Coordinates of C-alpha atoms in Angstrom, one line a residue:
Chain U
R1 CA 24.7 21.5 -2.6
K2 CA 21.4 20.0 -1.6
E3 CA 18.5 20.2 -4.1
V4 CA 16.3 21.9 -1.6
E5 CA 17.6 23.6 1.5
Q6 CA 15.8 24.9 4.6
D7 CA 16.9 26.3 7.9
P8 CA 15.9 23.5 10.3
G9 CA 15.1 25.9 13.1
P10 CA 13.5 25.6 15.6
F11 CA 11.9 29.0 15.3
N12 CA 10.3 29.8 18.7
V13 CA 7.9 32.7 18.4
P14 CA 5.2 34.1 20.7
E15 CA 1.5 33.9 19.8
G16 CA 0.5 36.7 17.5
A17 CA 4.0 37.1 16.0
T18 CA 4.8 37.1 12.3
V19 CA 7.3 34.5 11.2
A20 CA 8.9 33.8 7.8
F21 CA 10.7 30.8 6.4
N22 CA 12.8 30.6 3.4
C23 CA 13.7 27.7 1.2
T24 CA 16.3 27.6 -1.6
Y25 CA 16.4 25.2 -4.5
S26 CA 19.3 24.4 -6.9
N27 CA 17.6 23.3 -10.1
S28 CA 16.7 26.4 -12.1
A29 CA 14.3 24.4 -14.3
S30 CA 12.1 23.4 -11.3
Q31 CA 8.5 23.8 -12.2
S32 CA 6.2 23.7 -9.2
F33 CA 6.6 24.6 -5.6
F34 CA 4.7 23.7 -2.5
W35 CA 4.6 24.1 1.3
Y36 CA 3.6 21.1 3.3
R37 CA 3.0 21.0 7.1
Q38 CA 3.9 18.0 9.2
D39 CA 2.7 17.7 12.8
C40 CA 4.7 15.6 15.2
R41 CA 4.4 11.9 14.5
K42 CA 2.0 12.6 11.6
E43 CA 2.2 12.5 7.9
P44 CA 2.9 15.6 5.8
K45 CA -0.1 17.4 4.5
L46 CA -0.3 20.0 1.7
L47 CA -0.5 23.5 3.1
M48 CA -0.4 25.5 -0.1
S49 CA 1.0 25.6 -3.6
V50 CA 3.3 28.5 -4.5
Y51 CA 2.4 30.5 -7.6
S52 CA 4.7 32.7 -9.6
S53 CA 2.8 35.9 -8.6
G54 CA 2.7 34.9 -4.9
N55 CA -0.5 33.8 -3.2
E56 CA -2.2 34.1 0.1
D57 CA -4.5 31.8 2.1
G58 CA -5.8 33.5 5.2
R59 CA -2.8 34.1 7.5
F60 CA -0.4 32.4 5.2
T61 CA 1.5 34.0 2.3
A62 CA 3.7 32.2 -0.1
Q63 CA 6.2 33.9 -2.5
L64 CA 8.4 32.6 -5.3
N65 CA 11.6 34.3 -6.5
R66 CA 12.8 32.4 -9.6
A67 CA 15.8 34.7 -10.2
S68 CA 17.2 33.9 -6.7
Q69 CA 15.7 30.4 -6.6
Y70 CA 14.0 30.6 -3.3
I71 CA 10.5 30.4 -2.0
S72 CA 9.2 31.8 1.2
L73 CA 6.3 31.2 3.6
L74 CA 5.0 34.0 5.9
I75 CA 2.7 33.3 8.8
R76 CA 0.9 36.2 10.3
D77 CA -0.7 36.3 13.8
S78 CA 0.8 32.9 14.8
K79 CA -1.4 30.5 16.7
L80 CA -0.4 27.7 19.0
S81 CA -1.9 25.3 16.5
D82 CA 0.6 26.5 13.9
S83 CA 3.4 24.7 15.8
A84 CA 4.6 22.1 13.3
T85 CA 7.4 21.4 10.8
Y86 CA 7.0 23.1 7.5
L87 CA 8.4 21.3 4.5
C88 CA 9.4 23.0 1.3
V89 CA 8.7 20.9 -1.8
V90 CA 10.0 21.4 -5.4
R91 CA 8.8 19.5 -8.4
H92 CA 11.3 19.0 -11.2
S93 CA 10.8 19.6 -14.9
G94 CA 10.5 16.7 -17.2
G95 CA 9.7 13.2 -16.3
Y96 CA 6.9 12.3 -14.0
Q97 CA 5.7 13.7 -10.8
K98 CA 9.0 13.4 -8.9
V99 CA 9.4 16.0 -6.2
T100 CA 12.1 16.8 -3.7
F101 CA 11.3 17.6 -0.1
G102 CA 13.3 19.9 2.1
T103 CA 14.2 18.6 5.5
G104 CA 11.8 21.0 7.1
T105 CA 11.8 24.0 9.4
K106 CA 10.4 23.5 12.9
L107 CA 8.1 26.2 14.3
Q108 CA 7.1 26.3 17.9
V109 CA 4.5 29.0 18.9
I110 CA 4.8 29.9 22.5
P111 CA 1.8 31.1 24.7
Chain T
D1 CA -11.4 13.5 0.8
V2 CA -8.4 11.6 -0.5
K3 CA -7.6 8.6 1.6
V4 CA -4.3 6.8 1.6
T5 CA -4.1 3.8 4.0
Q6 CA -1.1 1.8 5.0
S7 CA -1.2 -1.8 6.2
S8 CA 0.5 -1.3 9.6
R9 CA 1.3 1.7 11.8
Y10 CA 4.1 -0.2 13.7
L11 CA 6.1 -3.2 12.6
V12 CA 9.0 -5.1 14.2
K13 CA 11.0 -7.5 12.1
R14 CA 14.2 -9.4 12.5
T15 CA 17.3 -9.0 10.3
G16 CA 17.0 -11.1 7.2
E17 CA 13.2 -11.3 7.2
K18 CA 11.2 -10.4 4.1
V19 CA 8.9 -7.4 4.8
F20 CA 5.9 -6.3 2.9
L21 CA 4.4 -2.8 3.3
E22 CA 1.2 -2.2 1.6
C23 CA -0.5 1.1 0.5
V24 CA -4.0 1.7 -0.9
Q25 CA -5.5 4.9 -2.2
D26 CA -9.1 5.5 -3.1
M27 CA -8.9 8.5 -5.4
D28 CA -7.9 6.8 -8.6
H29 CA -4.5 8.6 -8.7
E30 CA -2.1 7.6 -11.4
N31 CA 1.0 8.2 -9.3
M32 CA 2.1 6.4 -6.1
F33 CA 5.3 6.8 -4.1
W34 CA 7.2 5.3 -1.3
Y35 CA 9.4 7.4 0.9
R36 CA 11.4 6.9 4.1
Q37 CA 11.8 9.6 6.6
D38 CA 14.7 9.8 9.0
P39 CA 15.7 12.5 11.5
G40 CA 17.9 15.1 9.9
L41 CA 17.5 13.6 6.4
G42 CA 13.9 14.4 5.6
L43 CA 11.8 12.4 3.2
R44 CA 13.7 10.4 0.6
L45 CA 12.1 8.8 -2.3
I46 CA 12.6 5.1 -2.6
Y47 CA 10.4 4.2 -5.6
F48 CA 7.5 5.6 -7.5
S49 CA 5.0 4.3 -10.0
Y50 CA 3.1 6.3 -12.6
D51 CA 0.9 3.4 -13.9
V52 CA 0.0 -0.1 -13.2
K53 CA 3.0 -2.4 -13.5
M54 CA 5.3 0.6 -14.1
K55 CA 7.9 1.7 -11.6
E56 CA 10.8 4.1 -11.4
K57 CA 13.7 4.1 -9.0
G58 CA 13.9 7.1 -6.6
D59 CA 16.9 8.3 -4.8
I60 CA 17.5 5.4 -2.5
P61 CA 16.2 2.2 -4.1
E62 CA 18.9 -0.2 -2.9
G63 CA 17.5 -3.0 -0.7
Y64 CA 14.0 -2.4 -1.8
S65 CA 11.6 -3.5 -4.5
V66 CA 8.0 -2.5 -5.4
S67 CA 4.9 -4.0 -6.9
R68 CA 1.9 -2.3 -8.5
E69 CA -0.5 -4.9 -9.8
K70 CA -3.6 -2.7 -9.4
K71 CA -4.0 1.0 -9.7
E72 CA -5.0 1.6 -6.1
R73 CA -2.3 -0.6 -4.5
F74 CA 1.4 -0.1 -4.3
S75 CA 3.6 -2.4 -2.2
L76 CA 7.1 -1.9 -0.9
I77 CA 9.2 -5.0 -0.3
L78 CA 12.3 -5.4 1.7
E79 CA 13.8 -8.7 0.4
S80 CA 16.1 -9.1 3.4
A81 CA 15.5 -6.6 6.1
S82 CA 18.6 -4.9 7.7
T83 CA 18.9 -2.7 10.7
N84 CA 19.7 0.3 8.6
Q85 CA 16.2 0.0 7.2
T86 CA 14.7 0.9 10.5
S87 CA 12.7 4.0 9.6
M88 CA 9.3 5.6 9.1
Y89 CA 7.9 4.6 5.7
L90 CA 5.4 6.9 4.1
C91 CA 3.3 6.1 1.0
A92 CA 1.8 8.9 -1.1
S93 CA -0.4 9.2 -4.2
G94 CA -1.1 12.0 -6.6
R95 CA -2.5 12.9 -10.0
E96 CA -0.4 12.9 -13.1
L97 CA 1.3 16.2 -13.9
V98 CA 0.2 17.7 -10.7
G99 CA 2.7 18.2 -7.9
E100 CA 0.4 17.7 -4.9
Q101 CA 0.8 14.4 -3.0
Y102 CA -1.4 12.9 -0.4
F103 CA 0.2 10.8 2.3
G104 CA -0.8 7.8 4.3
P105 CA -0.2 7.7 8.1
G106 CA 3.1 6.0 7.8
T107 CA 4.5 2.7 9.1
R108 CA 7.2 2.8 11.7
L109 CA 9.4 -0.2 11.0
T110 CA 12.0 -1.5 13.4
V111 CA 14.5 -4.1 12.3
T112 CA 16.3 -5.8 15.2

């Protein structure tokens, strides 16, 4: 089983739609969780951290479910500019800042 | 704003050549990382460094080495490039004990 698994998509959604991505992780001792965004032919950039109680940043909501070992990202009122690949990232317990990236979920927002 | 720069955006090398990829960050971060990114495989960690002259192997260190002589600079070395090392190479930096990482623009390396 992969350490971090994501549905690769693509998710094709119309502008204004709500879309949700899930990501599962295998290490129950994982400590920190993040969503990154990667535009085509660009480097990944941090979108948001995921906190235990869930957190929101504008149209984006992140949730963590430790019991089921998954995190989710919800995007409301999708914009064309949201088209990108969304990477789920998990930081492991112990050691240094080593993290594992998921392979990403591709989102295409259609006019 | 954090800035991570990489020495080249595109590089073409021949099989057997020694290749140096350099990365510089300007935010005094303790940790630096080298990843490669391939379609369908995502980002895979090659090496990371948590301090000057310190290094740790990542998930795929074979065929690579690294050097960190100064805090702001982390170099990836391919001692003898092979065609299966054709990839996008991404450098990142981050603070100790914090999971956020900041990436450079990447170097697309082609080995022919």
